[in-house]
GROMACS .gro file of C-alpha atoms in nm:
model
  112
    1UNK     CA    1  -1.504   2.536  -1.139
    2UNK     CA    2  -1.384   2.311  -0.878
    3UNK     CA    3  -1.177   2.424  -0.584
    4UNK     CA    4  -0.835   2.278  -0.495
    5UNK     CA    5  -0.956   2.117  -0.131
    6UNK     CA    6  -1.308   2.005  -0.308
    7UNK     CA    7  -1.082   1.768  -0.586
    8UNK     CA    8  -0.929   1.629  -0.248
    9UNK     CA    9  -1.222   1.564  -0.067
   10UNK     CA   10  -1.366   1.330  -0.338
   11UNK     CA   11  -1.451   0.998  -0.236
   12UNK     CA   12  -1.449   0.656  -0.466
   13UNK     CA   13  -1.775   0.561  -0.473
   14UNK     CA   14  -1.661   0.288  -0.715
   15UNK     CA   15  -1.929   0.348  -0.970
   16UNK     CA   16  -1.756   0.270  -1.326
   17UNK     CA   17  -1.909   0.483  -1.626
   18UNK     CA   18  -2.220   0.354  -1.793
   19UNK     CA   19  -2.342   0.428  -2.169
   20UNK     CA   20  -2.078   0.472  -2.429
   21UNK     CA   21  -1.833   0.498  -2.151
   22UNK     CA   22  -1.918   0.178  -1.987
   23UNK     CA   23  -1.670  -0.045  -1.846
   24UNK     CA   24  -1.608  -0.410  -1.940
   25UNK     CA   25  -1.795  -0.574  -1.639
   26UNK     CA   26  -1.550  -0.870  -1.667
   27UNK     CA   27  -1.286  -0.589  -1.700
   28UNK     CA   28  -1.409  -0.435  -1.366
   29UNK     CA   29  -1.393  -0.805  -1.189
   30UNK     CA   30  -1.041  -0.890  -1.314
   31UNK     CA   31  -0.916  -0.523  -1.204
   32UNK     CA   32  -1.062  -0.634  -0.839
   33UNK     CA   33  -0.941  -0.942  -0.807
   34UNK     CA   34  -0.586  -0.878  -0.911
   35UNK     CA   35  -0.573  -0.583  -0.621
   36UNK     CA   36  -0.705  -0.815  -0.372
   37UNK     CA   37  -0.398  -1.053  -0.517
   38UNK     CA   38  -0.187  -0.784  -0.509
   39UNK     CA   39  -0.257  -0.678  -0.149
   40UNK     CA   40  -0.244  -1.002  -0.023
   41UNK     CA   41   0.116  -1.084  -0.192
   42UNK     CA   42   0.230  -0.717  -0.048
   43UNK     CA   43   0.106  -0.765   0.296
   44UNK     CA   44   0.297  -1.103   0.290
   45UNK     CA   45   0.617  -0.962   0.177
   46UNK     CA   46   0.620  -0.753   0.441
   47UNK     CA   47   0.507  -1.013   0.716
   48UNK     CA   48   0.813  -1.188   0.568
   49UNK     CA   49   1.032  -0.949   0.822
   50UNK     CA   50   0.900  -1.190   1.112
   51UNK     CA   51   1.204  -1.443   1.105
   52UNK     CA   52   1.432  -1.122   1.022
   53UNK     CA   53   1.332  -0.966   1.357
   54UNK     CA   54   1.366  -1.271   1.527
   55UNK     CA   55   1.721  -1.303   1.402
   56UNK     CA   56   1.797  -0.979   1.556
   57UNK     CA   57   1.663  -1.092   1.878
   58UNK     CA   58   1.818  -1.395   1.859
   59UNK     CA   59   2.177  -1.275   1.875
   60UNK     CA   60   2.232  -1.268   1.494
   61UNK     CA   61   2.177  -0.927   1.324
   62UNK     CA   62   2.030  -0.895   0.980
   63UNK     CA   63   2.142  -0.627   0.752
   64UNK     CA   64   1.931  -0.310   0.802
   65UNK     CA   65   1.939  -0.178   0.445
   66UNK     CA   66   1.709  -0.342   0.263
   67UNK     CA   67   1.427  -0.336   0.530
   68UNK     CA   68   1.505   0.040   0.592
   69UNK     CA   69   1.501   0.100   0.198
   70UNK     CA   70   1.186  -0.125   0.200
   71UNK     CA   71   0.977   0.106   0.499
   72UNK     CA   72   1.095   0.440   0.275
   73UNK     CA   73   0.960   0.274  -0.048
   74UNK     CA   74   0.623   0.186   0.171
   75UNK     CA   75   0.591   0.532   0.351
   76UNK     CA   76   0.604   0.673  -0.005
   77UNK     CA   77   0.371   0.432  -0.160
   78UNK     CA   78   0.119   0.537   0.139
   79UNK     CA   79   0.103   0.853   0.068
   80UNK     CA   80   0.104   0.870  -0.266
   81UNK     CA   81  -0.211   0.663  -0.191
   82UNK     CA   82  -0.370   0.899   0.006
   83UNK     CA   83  -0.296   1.208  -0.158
   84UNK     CA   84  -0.484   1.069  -0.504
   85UNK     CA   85  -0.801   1.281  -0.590
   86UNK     CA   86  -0.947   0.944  -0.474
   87UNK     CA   87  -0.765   0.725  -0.189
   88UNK     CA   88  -0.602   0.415  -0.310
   89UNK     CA   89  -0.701   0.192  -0.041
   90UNK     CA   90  -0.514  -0.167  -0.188
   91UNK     CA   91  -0.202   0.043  -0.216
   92UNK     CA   92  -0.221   0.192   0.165
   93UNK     CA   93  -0.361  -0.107   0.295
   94UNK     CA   94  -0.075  -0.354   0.141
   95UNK     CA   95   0.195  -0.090   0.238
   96UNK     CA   96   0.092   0.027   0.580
   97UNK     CA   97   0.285  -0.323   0.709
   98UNK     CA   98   0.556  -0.235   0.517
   99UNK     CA   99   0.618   0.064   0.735
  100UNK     CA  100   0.556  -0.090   1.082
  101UNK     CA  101   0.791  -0.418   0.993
  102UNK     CA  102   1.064  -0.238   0.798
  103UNK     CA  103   1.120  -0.025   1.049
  104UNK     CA  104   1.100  -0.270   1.371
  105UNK     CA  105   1.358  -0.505   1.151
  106UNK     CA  106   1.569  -0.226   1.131
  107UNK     CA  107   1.547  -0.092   1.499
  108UNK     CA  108   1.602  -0.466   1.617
  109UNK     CA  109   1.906  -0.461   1.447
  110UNK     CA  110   2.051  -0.201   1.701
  111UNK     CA  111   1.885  -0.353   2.048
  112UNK     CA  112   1.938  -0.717   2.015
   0.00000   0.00000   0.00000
């Protein structure tokens, strides 16, 4: 029987099942491509906070809800991510800017 901590210490080797079991090879590339999609499109929502911080420097304040709301949602997508039996790399990766621009937006709110 496995222990707790050896369930955690798995790694992804990405190896799909073969035999019966197998995995739809064009399955497997469509499920790769649309994360790569998906943590390009996440990683530019996020990079979208750019103009929003230079608003704040720029004498005109954004609201800081949303961006704070958006760096909780991010921080929680992270680690959920990490704390899988196996990391989920797209979802940290595409969420770790999340975290760093929600949060500057939201502190350049308050020294502009």
């Amino acid at each position: 029987m496995l222990e707790e901590a050896d369930i955690y210490m798995r790694i992804d080797t990405s190896k799909y099942p073969e035999g019966k079991d197998a995995v739809n090879p064009k399955r497997v590339r469509r499920l790769k491509i649309l994360s790569k999609v998906a943590t390009i499109m996440c990683i530019s929502m996020y990079i979208s906070y750019i103009p929003e911080i230079i608003a704040n420097f720029s004498g005109s304040p954004v609201s800081p809800l949303q961006p704070l709301v958006a760096a909780v949602n991010a921080t929680l997508w992270v680690a959920y991510g990490w704390t899988k039996t196996y990391r989920d790399w797209p979802v940290i990766i595409s969420n770790l800017p999340g975290i760093v621009f929600g949060l500057v937006t939201v502190i350049t709110v308050y020294i502009h």
